[in-house]
Amino acid sequence: MMLGICSRRALHSLRRACSATAPAASFSRPITPFRPHLITPKPTPSLLTLIRPISSFRPSQPLSSVSPSPTPSSASAGPTISRASRNDYRKQLLRVQQELTLLRRRLPPLPKPSRRNLALSLLLLATALVLLYKFVSPFRRLVIAAERCSRVGYAVFRCIIDYKILFRGKWEATPEGKAERHEAYENCHRKCAIRIREVLRTNGGIYIKLGQHLSSVQLIPLPWSQEMRPLQDQCQPTPLPELQALFLSDVGAPLSTFFSSFDPTPIGVASLAQVHRATLRETGQQVAVKVMHPDLEEFSEVDMKTTTLMLKIVKSVFPSFEFTWLGEEMEENLPLEMDFRHEAANAARCAADFASLKTTTLVVPQVIWAKKRAMVMEFIEGARIDDLRYLAEHQIDRNQVSKQLQHIFSRMIYVTGFFHADPHGGNLLIRPAQPGSRSPYNFEIVLLDHGLYFDMAPDLRVNYAKLWLSLISPSSESVESDRRKYAYLVGNIDDSLYPIFQAAITGRAALDDPYAAVQADGGVASEGAKLPEKRGSVLELGEHTEQEQRRMRHAIVQTEGLMLSLFDLLRRVPRRLLMVLKVNDLARALDNSLHTTHGPSRIFLIVAHYCNLSIYISDLSLLSHTYRTSGLSFSLVRQSLSVWWRFELWNVSLGVAAAWADMTAKVVKWRLWARGMRKDGWKRAWEEQAGLAV
């Protein structure tokens, strides 16, 4: 600053000297002024004794005056300055520059930071950051959120690079080339799925929920769903002190106020919450206490935004990949799942939907009270529904268990229109029938975790039921027309996507088989080779063999445009219908895990029964509306008889087919028992009949 003041004073002195001897109008051209501020000095300490007072500087010789007698040639150009004056002016400028240079040399240089000072500064900075992280909650959340987001972003970026490299690959149009292409796609799918799975496991919380959802979606490459299945049992419990703090914050009192005993070891841990067994202090009743993970709400919003952003980035890089609906579904439904009051309302509505039935195997645990992050409900002891040894020890027929599961979920989807959207094995318990039970069998099915439910609009529900009945009906020209008609009404599916849509609904590839030309080993059937026989109805389908599953998996990779068609299907189908397809997939998975002997057609018969009932209820509602508006008429009577006849005809047909399927299933079980007896006596026969030897 002092240097700038001195420079300005020197310039002012120089200008004053020049103005005293030579007016500005006497120069032939303007003189460029000296700008000392363009000289960048080094930083100077305030040592006034080292600064020479430049303000006392005066020119040693005045500038010469203007020539009084200009030549004729120069008169027109204006006044000029003599060469001696210009040289003297340059000397003045040079002297000022020398003074400034000398002044800079006299000032001492700034001290360079030593290694010790640098290390001390870094240590102080690190200490400050650690203290901020430990004691300032917003800063800690910011750091953790940034770490979680960067972890997800890095994994997604690596997957994008892998798929970019994969899609640029070229393979020969030979059986060997197609096999190499299939192997490359499978390896890339599996590698990326494992990478994403590890990130989801590390982040925890709603990321675990996302992985669990992906594991149950059929319309994605098989390696992705397979690699996500371990996340079903990868949830870490929250320590008891953190749960006590959460309970105190939400309820306003410690655990000891409500419970005389509280088991610190959770009996179940899920992605959003964990459940502990406890005893109510007032009544002594055994209860289950469900408490949310404390850190879940802290990062849920940023995690949802990160997931949606990553899916949008993937879509921008690969426009054909349609998975943005996953992010939209999470942002819509996850806040509801994180409010246990909403779950309590769902459980009450589900129980009310089944309350009018005289007989049912369904049991919904009673909710005693619920807060946003804590809920107390009745404790019900049982085993997982796919525990075959437990079923055998309690003499519970696994075939009947599978059928009752299908009865419960079909009634939810096709009749009440309010269905549980996450019925995996961890959310279902089975126990022996209790005294006073409404169950007509020796077991009850307990449905847990009522956080995720969906409503199904009446028109969508009825049209979907009509689609299923058309798939079950024997094939004909009118039936084929109905199938495609209702596929369009239900999912906006045209003829080009109908075969894939039908395979997604049934989980099979036999009707209008889009995979018929692909063999189980991944090769393409040669011209004239025998292709799988096309079936006219889902009731004609046999067992869902491993060969058929491999053929479907290979076809998705090898058939030109089939993967893009799947993504197009995901874009068109309503979100509610995607949830219905998820429930169907989970129900089929439970049927497979129970090792039933009645075959897949028995499940389709139950679905058809409730589809018929749904259509009948809808038709009766329309007839009732017509009667109220137009009164009784011959046409109304004729329509009523037609509706009743169609309903009863389906009932009788389905009843006969169900009786035959049940009888066949019993014969198969007795054959298994006889085979076990021949092999190793009574014990082996018991295991064979119970499905334990499969």
XYZ file of C-alpha atoms in Angstrom:
694
model
C 0.000 0.000 0.000
C 2.854 2.378 0.851
C 4.491 1.522 -2.441
C 1.329 2.477 -4.323
C 1.165 5.832 -2.452
C 4.784 6.576 -3.283
C 4.240 5.691 -6.937
C 1.248 8.024 -7.184
C 3.216 10.864 -5.553
C 6.103 10.418 -7.990
C 3.723 10.492 -10.935
C 2.030 13.616 -9.566
C 5.407 15.388 -9.186
C 6.406 14.453 -12.689
C 3.168 15.711 -14.191
C 3.450 18.999 -12.262
C 6.969 19.585 -13.552
C 5.901 18.863 -17.105
C 2.876 21.126 -16.945
C 5.018 24.000 -15.646
C 7.341 24.035 -18.690
C 5.291 22.661 -21.604
C 1.527 23.047 -22.118
C -0.341 19.995 -23.320
C -1.415 21.760 -26.485
C 2.243 22.171 -27.639
C 2.877 18.495 -28.224
C 2.521 16.984 -31.650
C 1.035 13.723 -30.271
C -0.254 12.670 -26.835
C 2.357 11.298 -24.492
C 1.436 7.919 -22.995
C 1.252 8.499 -19.243
C 3.327 6.398 -16.907
C 1.177 3.894 -15.009
C 3.012 2.726 -11.914
C 0.100 0.499 -10.844
C 0.980 -1.874 -13.700
C 4.224 -2.693 -11.899
C 3.251 -5.462 -9.473
C 5.380 -5.048 -6.355
C 6.050 -7.765 -3.850
C 4.096 -7.599 -0.583
C 5.867 -5.223 1.779
C 5.890 -4.965 5.536
C 5.248 -1.544 7.035
C 8.902 -0.476 7.515
C 8.679 3.267 6.999
C 12.387 3.761 7.572
C 13.243 1.763 4.439
C 11.038 3.849 2.145
C 12.716 6.756 0.456
C 10.337 9.750 0.188
C 9.725 9.906 -3.520
C 7.343 12.799 -3.035
C 10.407 15.124 -2.683
C 11.622 14.134 -6.117
C 11.831 16.988 -8.668
C 13.062 16.939 -12.266
C 16.717 18.057 -12.525
C 16.132 19.899 -15.776
C 12.885 21.441 -17.047
C 11.475 20.368 -20.298
C 12.339 22.613 -23.254
C 9.698 24.791 -24.728
C 7.999 24.298 -28.021
C 9.857 25.459 -31.150
C 8.551 28.989 -31.999
C 9.043 28.844 -35.777
C 7.672 25.679 -37.281
C 8.451 24.826 -40.850
C 5.707 25.047 -43.406
C 5.586 21.307 -43.786
C 5.045 20.752 -40.107
C 2.639 23.585 -39.512
C -0.259 21.623 -40.715
C 0.638 18.659 -38.406
C 0.396 20.781 -35.228
C 2.937 21.750 -32.562
C 5.994 19.510 -31.954
C 8.450 18.892 -29.118
C 12.203 18.963 -29.500
C 14.312 15.798 -29.410
C 16.207 17.028 -26.351
C 12.952 17.453 -24.433
C 11.816 13.946 -25.286
C 15.152 12.467 -24.209
C 14.985 14.341 -20.944
C 11.432 13.063 -20.337
C 12.574 9.494 -20.901
C 15.386 9.972 -18.426
C 12.866 11.157 -15.851
C 10.767 7.999 -16.346
C 13.819 5.777 -16.148
C 14.890 7.423 -12.907
C 11.452 6.746 -11.377
C 11.636 3.092 -12.393
C 15.075 2.791 -10.844
C 13.811 4.324 -7.610
C 10.953 1.799 -7.451
C 13.283 -1.129 -8.188
C 15.670 0.010 -5.464
C 12.772 0.309 -3.041
C 11.671 -3.271 -3.720
C 15.189 -4.557 -3.142
C 15.397 -2.830 0.250
C 12.258 -4.599 1.552
C 12.850 -7.997 3.224
C 11.265 -11.076 1.525
C 8.292 -12.846 3.075
C 9.288 -15.862 5.158
C 8.597 -19.269 3.529
C 6.435 -21.678 5.595
C 8.493 -24.397 7.160
C 7.547 -28.077 7.116
C 6.817 -27.893 10.798
C 4.361 -25.044 10.344
C 2.724 -26.831 7.414
C 2.312 -30.044 9.403
C 0.901 -28.090 12.333
C -1.609 -26.367 10.065
C -2.731 -29.674 8.582
C -3.052 -31.177 12.050
C -5.206 -28.277 13.225
C -7.386 -28.572 10.118
C -7.839 -32.335 10.587
C -8.664 -31.823 14.278
C -11.262 -29.217 13.398
C -12.874 -31.528 10.816
C -12.980 -34.425 13.284
C -14.575 -32.245 15.941
C -17.120 -30.986 13.434
C -17.924 -34.574 12.419
C -18.307 -35.724 16.026
C -20.279 -32.854 17.504
C -22.010 -31.040 14.626
C -24.835 -33.196 13.287
C -25.448 -31.290 10.011
C -21.792 -31.551 9.066
C -21.707 -35.267 9.899
C -24.831 -35.926 7.815
C -23.343 -33.969 4.938
C -20.136 -36.034 4.982
C -21.972 -39.367 5.198
C -24.443 -38.371 2.491
C -21.599 -37.317 0.193
C -19.842 -40.630 0.799
C -22.992 -42.658 0.081
C -23.766 -40.698 -3.072
C -20.209 -40.931 -4.388
C -20.158 -44.677 -3.734
C -23.323 -45.192 -5.760
C -22.211 -42.821 -8.501
C -18.852 -44.560 -8.920
C -20.469 -47.999 -9.184
C -23.042 -46.775 -11.724
C -20.303 -45.073 -13.762
C -18.297 -48.314 -13.922
C -21.394 -50.244 -14.995
C -22.076 -47.712 -17.760
C -18.523 -48.179 -19.059
C -18.870 -51.986 -18.970
C -22.142 -51.920 -20.904
C -20.758 -49.420 -23.414
C -17.878 -51.799 -24.131
C -20.269 -54.753 -24.305
C -22.625 -53.103 -26.801
C -19.732 -52.205 -29.106
C -18.687 -55.828 -29.342
C -19.293 -57.815 -32.516
C -19.720 -61.555 -32.867
C -19.999 -63.815 -35.860
C -23.412 -65.104 -36.906
C -22.431 -68.706 -36.182
C -23.424 -71.013 -33.325
C -20.010 -70.449 -31.753
C -20.310 -66.682 -32.150
C -23.781 -66.641 -30.627
C -22.566 -68.731 -27.711
C -19.715 -66.264 -27.142
C -22.176 -63.374 -27.318
C -24.424 -65.024 -24.772
C -21.508 -65.654 -22.421
C -20.297 -62.048 -22.762
C -23.749 -60.690 -21.925
C -24.167 -63.053 -18.971
C -20.735 -62.146 -17.583
C -21.372 -58.417 -17.935
C -24.808 -58.680 -16.313
C -23.436 -60.695 -13.413
C -20.366 -58.513 -12.867
C -22.412 -55.303 -12.788
C -25.103 -56.887 -10.607
C -22.513 -57.997 -8.039
C -20.937 -54.530 -8.038
C -24.278 -52.816 -7.451
C -25.277 -55.406 -4.841
C -22.165 -54.727 -2.775
C -22.830 -50.985 -2.891
C -26.435 -51.552 -1.803
C -25.281 -53.782 1.054
C -22.663 -51.248 2.189
C -25.051 -48.299 2.149
C -27.875 -50.287 3.751
C -31.235 -48.728 4.524
C -33.472 -48.132 1.545
C -30.784 -49.466 -0.787
C -31.380 -52.920 0.693
C -35.080 -52.400 -0.009
C -34.277 -51.523 -3.618
C -32.192 -54.684 -4.033
C -34.946 -56.824 -2.529
C -37.416 -55.334 -4.982
C -35.122 -56.049 -7.936
C -34.747 -59.662 -6.833
C -38.484 -60.222 -7.324
C -38.916 -58.494 -10.704
C -39.125 -60.975 -13.552
C -38.711 -58.525 -16.444
C -34.993 -57.931 -15.876
C -31.988 -60.063 -16.874
C -31.816 -63.175 -14.718
C -28.285 -62.539 -13.324
C -29.526 -59.266 -11.851
C -32.441 -60.858 -9.994
C -30.296 -63.809 -8.876
C -27.492 -61.657 -7.483
C -29.947 -59.452 -5.576
C -31.580 -62.358 -3.712
C -28.909 -62.512 -0.950
C -30.064 -59.048 0.134
C -33.251 -60.640 1.486
C -31.258 -61.724 4.565
C -28.481 -59.107 4.677
C -29.984 -56.585 7.093
C -27.913 -55.537 10.105
C -29.633 -54.991 13.503
C -29.506 -51.654 15.305
C -27.943 -51.675 18.812
C -30.358 -51.468 21.728
C -29.180 -48.043 23.081
C -30.017 -46.405 19.749
C -33.432 -48.069 19.745
C -34.078 -46.831 23.281
C -33.230 -43.272 22.235
C -35.555 -43.515 19.221
C -38.367 -44.959 21.333
C -37.989 -42.170 23.879
C -38.028 -39.553 21.108
C -41.130 -40.908 19.359
C -43.215 -42.197 22.247
C -42.086 -39.799 24.958
C -41.217 -42.477 27.537
C -38.545 -45.173 27.892
C -39.134 -48.833 27.086
C -39.405 -49.741 30.757
C -42.545 -47.624 31.065
C -44.507 -49.886 28.702
C -42.807 -53.281 28.979
C -41.927 -55.406 31.965
C -39.513 -57.369 29.784
C -37.857 -56.563 26.467
C -35.666 -59.043 24.602
C -32.609 -57.116 23.324
C -32.038 -59.688 20.561
C -34.347 -59.016 17.614
C -36.451 -61.900 16.339
C -36.452 -60.373 12.866
C -34.449 -57.706 11.044
C -35.662 -56.106 7.824
C -34.361 -53.303 5.658
C -36.509 -50.651 7.343
C -37.058 -51.952 10.878
C -36.479 -54.745 13.362
C -38.822 -56.624 15.691
C -38.290 -57.516 19.359
C -40.306 -59.687 21.683
C -41.605 -57.990 24.824
C -44.224 -58.232 27.580
C -46.726 -55.469 28.257
C -46.428 -54.142 31.802
C -50.160 -53.512 32.271
C -51.647 -56.768 30.931
C -48.731 -59.197 30.758
C -49.530 -59.907 27.100
C -46.733 -61.115 24.836
C -46.241 -58.547 22.077
C -43.992 -57.850 19.130
C -42.386 -54.385 19.130
C -41.429 -53.071 15.713
C -38.923 -50.192 15.728
C -37.485 -48.398 12.717
C -33.728 -48.140 12.201
C -32.811 -44.670 13.573
C -30.479 -43.645 10.744
C -32.959 -44.579 8.023
C -34.979 -41.375 8.093
C -31.799 -39.328 8.299
C -30.635 -40.294 4.806
C -33.827 -41.514 3.141
C -34.508 -38.333 1.192
C -30.996 -37.962 -0.211
C -30.868 -41.705 -0.965
C -34.122 -41.533 -2.916
C -32.928 -38.495 -4.861
C -29.622 -40.210 -5.580
C -31.359 -43.349 -6.842
C -33.675 -41.358 -9.108
C -30.744 -39.309 -10.443
C -28.648 -42.391 -11.183
C -31.525 -44.050 -13.031
C -32.043 -40.901 -15.093
C -28.344 -40.800 -15.945
C -28.485 -44.434 -17.074
C -31.509 -43.649 -19.235
C -29.745 -40.631 -20.759
C -26.777 -42.810 -21.707
C -28.921 -45.798 -22.774
C -32.310 -44.350 -23.845
C -33.785 -47.831 -24.324
C -33.171 -48.812 -20.686
C -36.343 -48.050 -18.745
C -35.832 -48.313 -14.997
C -36.802 -44.802 -13.918
C -40.066 -46.251 -12.595
C -38.069 -47.797 -9.758
C -37.040 -44.361 -8.521
C -40.554 -42.992 -8.965
C -42.010 -45.903 -7.022
C -39.527 -45.434 -4.178
C -40.239 -41.717 -3.860
C -43.986 -42.391 -3.816
C -44.222 -45.416 -1.523
C -41.176 -45.378 0.748
C -42.344 -42.425 2.878
C -45.563 -44.363 3.506
C -43.657 -47.504 4.505
C -41.600 -45.420 6.926
C -44.727 -44.379 8.829
C -45.983 -47.251 10.989
C -49.313 -45.502 11.465
C -49.904 -46.077 7.767
C -48.961 -49.740 8.208
C -51.425 -50.086 11.089
C -54.193 -48.652 8.876
C -53.314 -51.123 6.100
C -53.441 -54.047 8.509
C -56.857 -52.954 9.805
C -58.235 -52.640 6.268
C -56.851 -56.037 5.245
C -58.455 -57.678 8.278
C -61.765 -55.959 7.464
C -61.651 -57.250 3.849
C -61.540 -60.841 5.145
C -63.809 -60.328 8.160
C -66.986 -61.303 6.280
C -65.647 -64.737 5.316
C -66.904 -67.634 7.417
C -63.766 -69.654 6.699
C -60.287 -68.417 5.935
C -56.766 -69.419 6.869
C -55.548 -65.802 6.937
C -54.536 -64.241 10.266
C -53.554 -60.564 10.543
C -51.772 -59.635 13.802
C -53.715 -57.102 15.858
C -51.992 -53.721 16.207
C -52.223 -52.463 19.814
C -50.858 -48.990 19.141
C -48.594 -47.326 16.595
C -46.445 -44.227 16.351
C -44.506 -43.050 13.319
C -41.377 -45.107 14.062
C -42.574 -47.567 16.695
C -45.441 -50.042 16.736
C -46.706 -52.667 19.177
C -48.757 -55.640 17.943
C -49.741 -59.051 19.193
C -47.011 -61.671 19.178
C -47.699 -64.747 17.036
C -45.322 -67.666 17.130
C -44.810 -69.795 14.048
C -42.364 -70.832 11.350
C -41.562 -69.632 7.866
C -44.168 -70.799 5.457
C -41.618 -72.679 3.329
C -40.166 -74.624 6.295
C -40.962 -78.117 5.000
C -39.718 -79.908 8.121
C -42.007 -77.825 10.340
C -44.923 -78.631 8.034
C -44.144 -82.331 8.158
C -43.753 -82.394 11.934
C -47.179 -80.754 12.367
C -48.750 -82.886 9.612
C -49.576 -79.862 7.470
C -50.211 -80.567 3.792
C -47.823 -78.401 1.763
C -50.103 -78.599 -1.280
C -52.944 -77.152 0.748
C -50.682 -74.405 2.079
C -49.777 -73.361 -1.473
C -53.424 -73.337 -2.532
C -54.485 -71.262 0.459
C -51.767 -68.723 -0.281
C -53.117 -68.376 -3.794
C -56.665 -68.013 -2.431
C -55.557 -65.151 -0.173
C -53.638 -63.187 -2.795
C -56.178 -63.794 -5.576
C -58.983 -62.484 -3.385
C -56.931 -59.367 -2.653
C -56.167 -58.680 -6.324
C -59.391 -59.643 -8.094
C -62.125 -59.095 -5.479
C -61.173 -56.481 -2.888
C -58.673 -54.610 -5.091
C -56.408 -53.904 -2.099
C -53.385 -56.184 -2.149
C -50.186 -56.814 -0.207
C -47.314 -56.061 -2.595
C -44.431 -57.813 -0.809
C -45.535 -61.376 0.112
C -42.122 -63.057 0.202
C -41.305 -65.932 2.538
C -40.019 -63.658 5.307
C -43.398 -61.931 5.596
C -45.417 -65.144 5.958
C -45.648 -67.424 8.992
C -47.501 -70.681 9.425
C -48.765 -72.154 12.695
C -51.202 -74.883 13.772
C -54.839 -73.784 13.861
C -55.741 -72.231 17.209
C -58.970 -72.828 19.205
C -61.780 -70.790 17.692
C -59.977 -70.404 14.406
C -61.889 -69.816 11.170
C -59.474 -72.036 9.278
C -61.069 -75.176 7.766
C -57.684 -76.918 7.925
C -55.178 -77.678 10.652
C -53.049 -74.578 9.996
C -53.239 -70.792 9.796
C -51.254 -68.405 7.601
C -50.024 -65.229 9.332
C -49.392 -62.235 7.065
C -46.786 -59.780 8.380
C -45.382 -56.390 7.313
C -48.359 -54.448 5.978
C -46.363 -51.391 4.949
C -46.677 -51.828 1.173
C -50.207 -52.107 -0.210
C -51.748 -50.942 -3.466
C -55.262 -50.173 -4.618
C -56.348 -51.526 -7.990
C -58.898 -49.547 -9.977
C -62.140 -51.484 -10.692
C -61.837 -51.252 -14.493
C -58.236 -52.441 -14.442
C -59.113 -55.249 -12.037
C -62.040 -56.520 -14.134
C -60.200 -56.282 -17.456
C -57.217 -58.097 -15.978
C -59.575 -60.835 -14.740
C -61.073 -61.147 -18.223
C -57.564 -61.417 -19.680
C -56.763 -64.289 -17.300
C -59.979 -66.123 -18.162
C -59.147 -65.817 -21.851
C -55.699 -67.295 -21.196
C -57.298 -70.214 -19.340
C -59.961 -70.787 -22.008
C -59.248 -73.224 -24.875
C -57.746 -71.434 -27.841
C -60.015 -70.295 -30.683
C -60.214 -67.332 -33.014
C -62.528 -65.386 -30.692
C -60.435 -66.280 -27.627
C -57.238 -65.094 -29.342
C -59.006 -61.849 -30.212
C -60.119 -61.414 -26.581
C -56.602 -62.033 -25.302
C -55.122 -59.273 -27.417
C -58.060 -56.961 -26.754
C -57.737 -57.157 -22.986
C -53.943 -56.991 -23.154
C -54.340 -53.627 -24.855
C -56.949 -52.440 -22.337
C -54.874 -53.556 -19.360
C -51.362 -52.592 -20.374
C -51.542 -50.686 -23.665
C -49.925 -53.733 -25.293
C -50.117 -54.078 -29.074
C -49.730 -57.257 -31.129
C -45.943 -56.940 -31.367
C -45.488 -57.021 -27.568
C -48.340 -59.380 -26.739
C -46.273 -62.639 -26.695
C -43.794 -61.108 -24.245
C -46.596 -59.689 -22.106
C -48.304 -63.080 -21.989
C -45.036 -64.733 -20.926
C -44.591 -62.106 -18.188
C -48.095 -62.715 -16.819
C -47.943 -66.500 -16.748
C -44.212 -66.882 -16.139
C -44.201 -69.393 -18.984
C -43.125 -69.345 -22.624
C -45.458 -71.851 -24.251
C -48.371 -69.681 -25.431
C -47.352 -67.613 -28.476
C -43.808 -68.585 -27.524
C -41.384 -65.731 -28.342
C -38.503 -68.032 -27.374
C -39.467 -71.023 -29.497
C -36.499 -70.819 -31.853
C -33.944 -70.744 -29.043
C -32.738 -73.996 -27.542
C -31.877 -74.624 -23.910
C -28.129 -74.533 -24.578
C -28.390 -71.097 -26.160
C -28.229 -72.296 -29.741
C -30.803 -71.510 -32.398
C -32.909 -74.324 -33.757
C -32.079 -75.173 -37.351
C -34.622 -74.944 -40.108
C -36.971 -77.900 -39.971
C -36.090 -78.741 -36.373
C -38.907 -79.612 -34.011
C -39.884 -76.601 -31.937
C -41.699 -76.710 -28.584
C -45.352 -77.431 -29.062
C -47.625 -74.415 -28.828
C -50.373 -74.794 -26.219
C -53.819 -73.279 -26.500
C -54.375 -72.653 -22.761
C -52.300 -72.201 -19.625
C -54.081 -75.258 -18.196
C -52.312 -77.363 -20.819
C -48.884 -76.306 -19.596
C -46.774 -78.922 -17.899
C -44.119 -78.458 -15.276
C -42.013 -75.320 -15.429
C -38.776 -77.129 -16.194
C -35.238 -75.878 -15.854
C -34.856 -76.369 -19.603
C -37.658 -73.890 -20.284
C -36.114 -71.363 -17.896
C -32.730 -71.627 -19.609
C -34.354 -71.269 -23.013
C -36.121 -68.068 -21.930
C -32.908 -66.679 -20.452
C -30.885 -67.380 -23.604
C -33.596 -65.977 -25.854
C -33.640 -62.621 -24.082
C -29.947 -62.209 -24.856
C -29.818 -63.684 -28.345
C -33.103 -62.741 -29.997
C -32.640 -59.518 -31.910
C -34.646 -56.699 -30.335
C -36.183 -58.817 -27.573
C -34.392 -56.967 -24.773
C -35.540 -53.635 -26.195
C -39.073 -55.005 -26.384
C -38.917 -55.863 -22.685
C -37.916 -52.307 -21.832
C -40.681 -51.011 -24.092
C -43.084 -53.225 -22.167
C -41.911 -51.708 -18.875
C -42.593 -48.228 -20.233
C -46.153 -49.056 -21.265
C -47.491 -51.200 -18.447
C -49.227 -49.326 -15.583
C -47.287 -49.307 -12.321
C -50.101 -51.073 -10.468
C -49.967 -53.912 -12.959
C -46.210 -54.218 -12.464
C -46.879 -54.705 -8.757
C -49.469 -57.372 -9.580
C -46.895 -59.169 -11.750
C -44.464 -58.980 -8.833
C -47.034 -60.599 -6.506
C -47.659 -63.317 -9.097
C -43.933 -64.017 -9.320
C -43.593 -64.229 -5.538
C -46.598 -66.574 -5.300
C -45.094 -68.869 -7.951
C -41.754 -68.780 -6.112
C -43.480 -69.843 -2.880
C -45.243 -72.659 -4.712
C -41.882 -73.868 -6.031
C -40.213 -73.609 -2.611
C -42.965 -75.803 -1.120
C -42.215 -78.553 -3.699
C -45.892 -79.099 -4.402
C -47.118 -82.116 -6.355
C -50.224 -80.592 -7.962
C -48.401 -78.774 -10.792
C -48.781 -75.158 -11.951
C -52.232 -75.719 -13.442
C -53.739 -75.968 -9.932
C -52.623 -72.426 -9.160
C -54.096 -71.181 -12.446
C -57.436 -72.793 -11.541
C -57.563 -70.812 -8.296
C -56.743 -67.606 -10.166
C -59.522 -68.396 -12.662
C -62.013 -68.936 -9.825
C -61.444 -65.446 -8.441
C -61.341 -63.896 -11.920
C -64.760 -65.414 -12.582
C -66.018 -64.080 -9.249
C -64.632 -60.598 -9.990
C -66.366 -60.450 -13.375
C -69.627 -61.740 -11.851
C -69.601 -59.068 -9.118
C -68.922 -56.388 -11.735
C -71.746 -57.643 -13.965
C -74.176 -57.699 -11.033
C -73.235 -54.127 -10.198
C -73.975 -53.026 -13.764
C -77.305 -54.882 -13.784
C -78.249 -53.298 -10.475
C -77.450 -49.847 -11.848
C -79.538 -50.557 -14.945
C -82.458 -51.692 -12.781
C -82.307 -48.525 -10.656
C -82.204 -46.228 -13.672
C -84.453 -48.014 -16.215
C -86.541 -50.397 -14.158
C -87.325 -54.060 -14.828
C -87.455 -55.223 -18.444
C -87.282 -58.412 -20.459
C -83.816 -57.472 -21.696
C -82.595 -56.997 -18.119
C -83.935 -60.428 -17.125
C -82.284 -62.045 -20.123
C -78.948 -60.356 -19.306
C -79.206 -61.448 -15.664
C -79.772 -65.065 -16.681
C -76.874 -64.901 -19.110
C -74.541 -63.523 -16.425
C -75.633 -66.171 -13.906
C -75.268 -69.002 -16.436
C -71.759 -67.908 -17.464
C -70.692 -67.650 -13.833
C -72.061 -71.079 -12.880
C -70.640 -72.725 -16.003
C -67.183 -71.489 -15.134
C -67.651 -72.554 -11.510
C -68.581 -76.109 -12.448
C -65.825 -76.431 -15.044
C -63.168 -75.106 -12.679
C -64.455 -77.273 -9.832
C -64.166 -80.448 -11.901
C -60.661 -79.513 -13.082
C -59.600 -78.674 -9.499
C -60.900 -81.993 -8.164
C -58.970 -83.883 -10.825
C -55.777 -81.916 -10.088
C -56.102 -82.587 -6.332
C -56.599 -86.282 -6.911
C -53.563 -86.388 -9.192
C -51.480 -84.580 -6.560
C -52.416 -87.177 -3.911
C -51.447 -89.989 -6.250
C -48.053 -88.362 -6.818
C -47.475 -88.055 -3.054
C -48.291 -91.719 -2.490
C -45.891 -92.650 -5.268
C -43.184 -90.641 -3.526
C -43.992 -92.451 -0.276
C -43.755 -95.839 -1.986
C -40.440 -94.900 -3.581
C -39.065 -93.899 -0.177
C -40.187 -97.190 1.328
C -38.350 -99.121 -1.355
C -35.197 -97.082 -0.816
C -34.786 -96.816 2.957
C -37.917 -97.698 4.920
C -40.319 -95.546 6.886
C -38.077 -92.560 7.503
C -37.170 -92.183 3.867
C -40.834 -92.595 2.880
C -41.819 -89.834 5.314
C -39.134 -87.492 3.900
C -40.138 -88.231 0.316
C -43.800 -87.541 0.994
C -42.969 -84.331 2.898
C -40.777 -83.012 0.082
C -37.641 -83.101 2.233
C -35.815 -85.488 -0.090
C -36.117 -83.250 -3.145
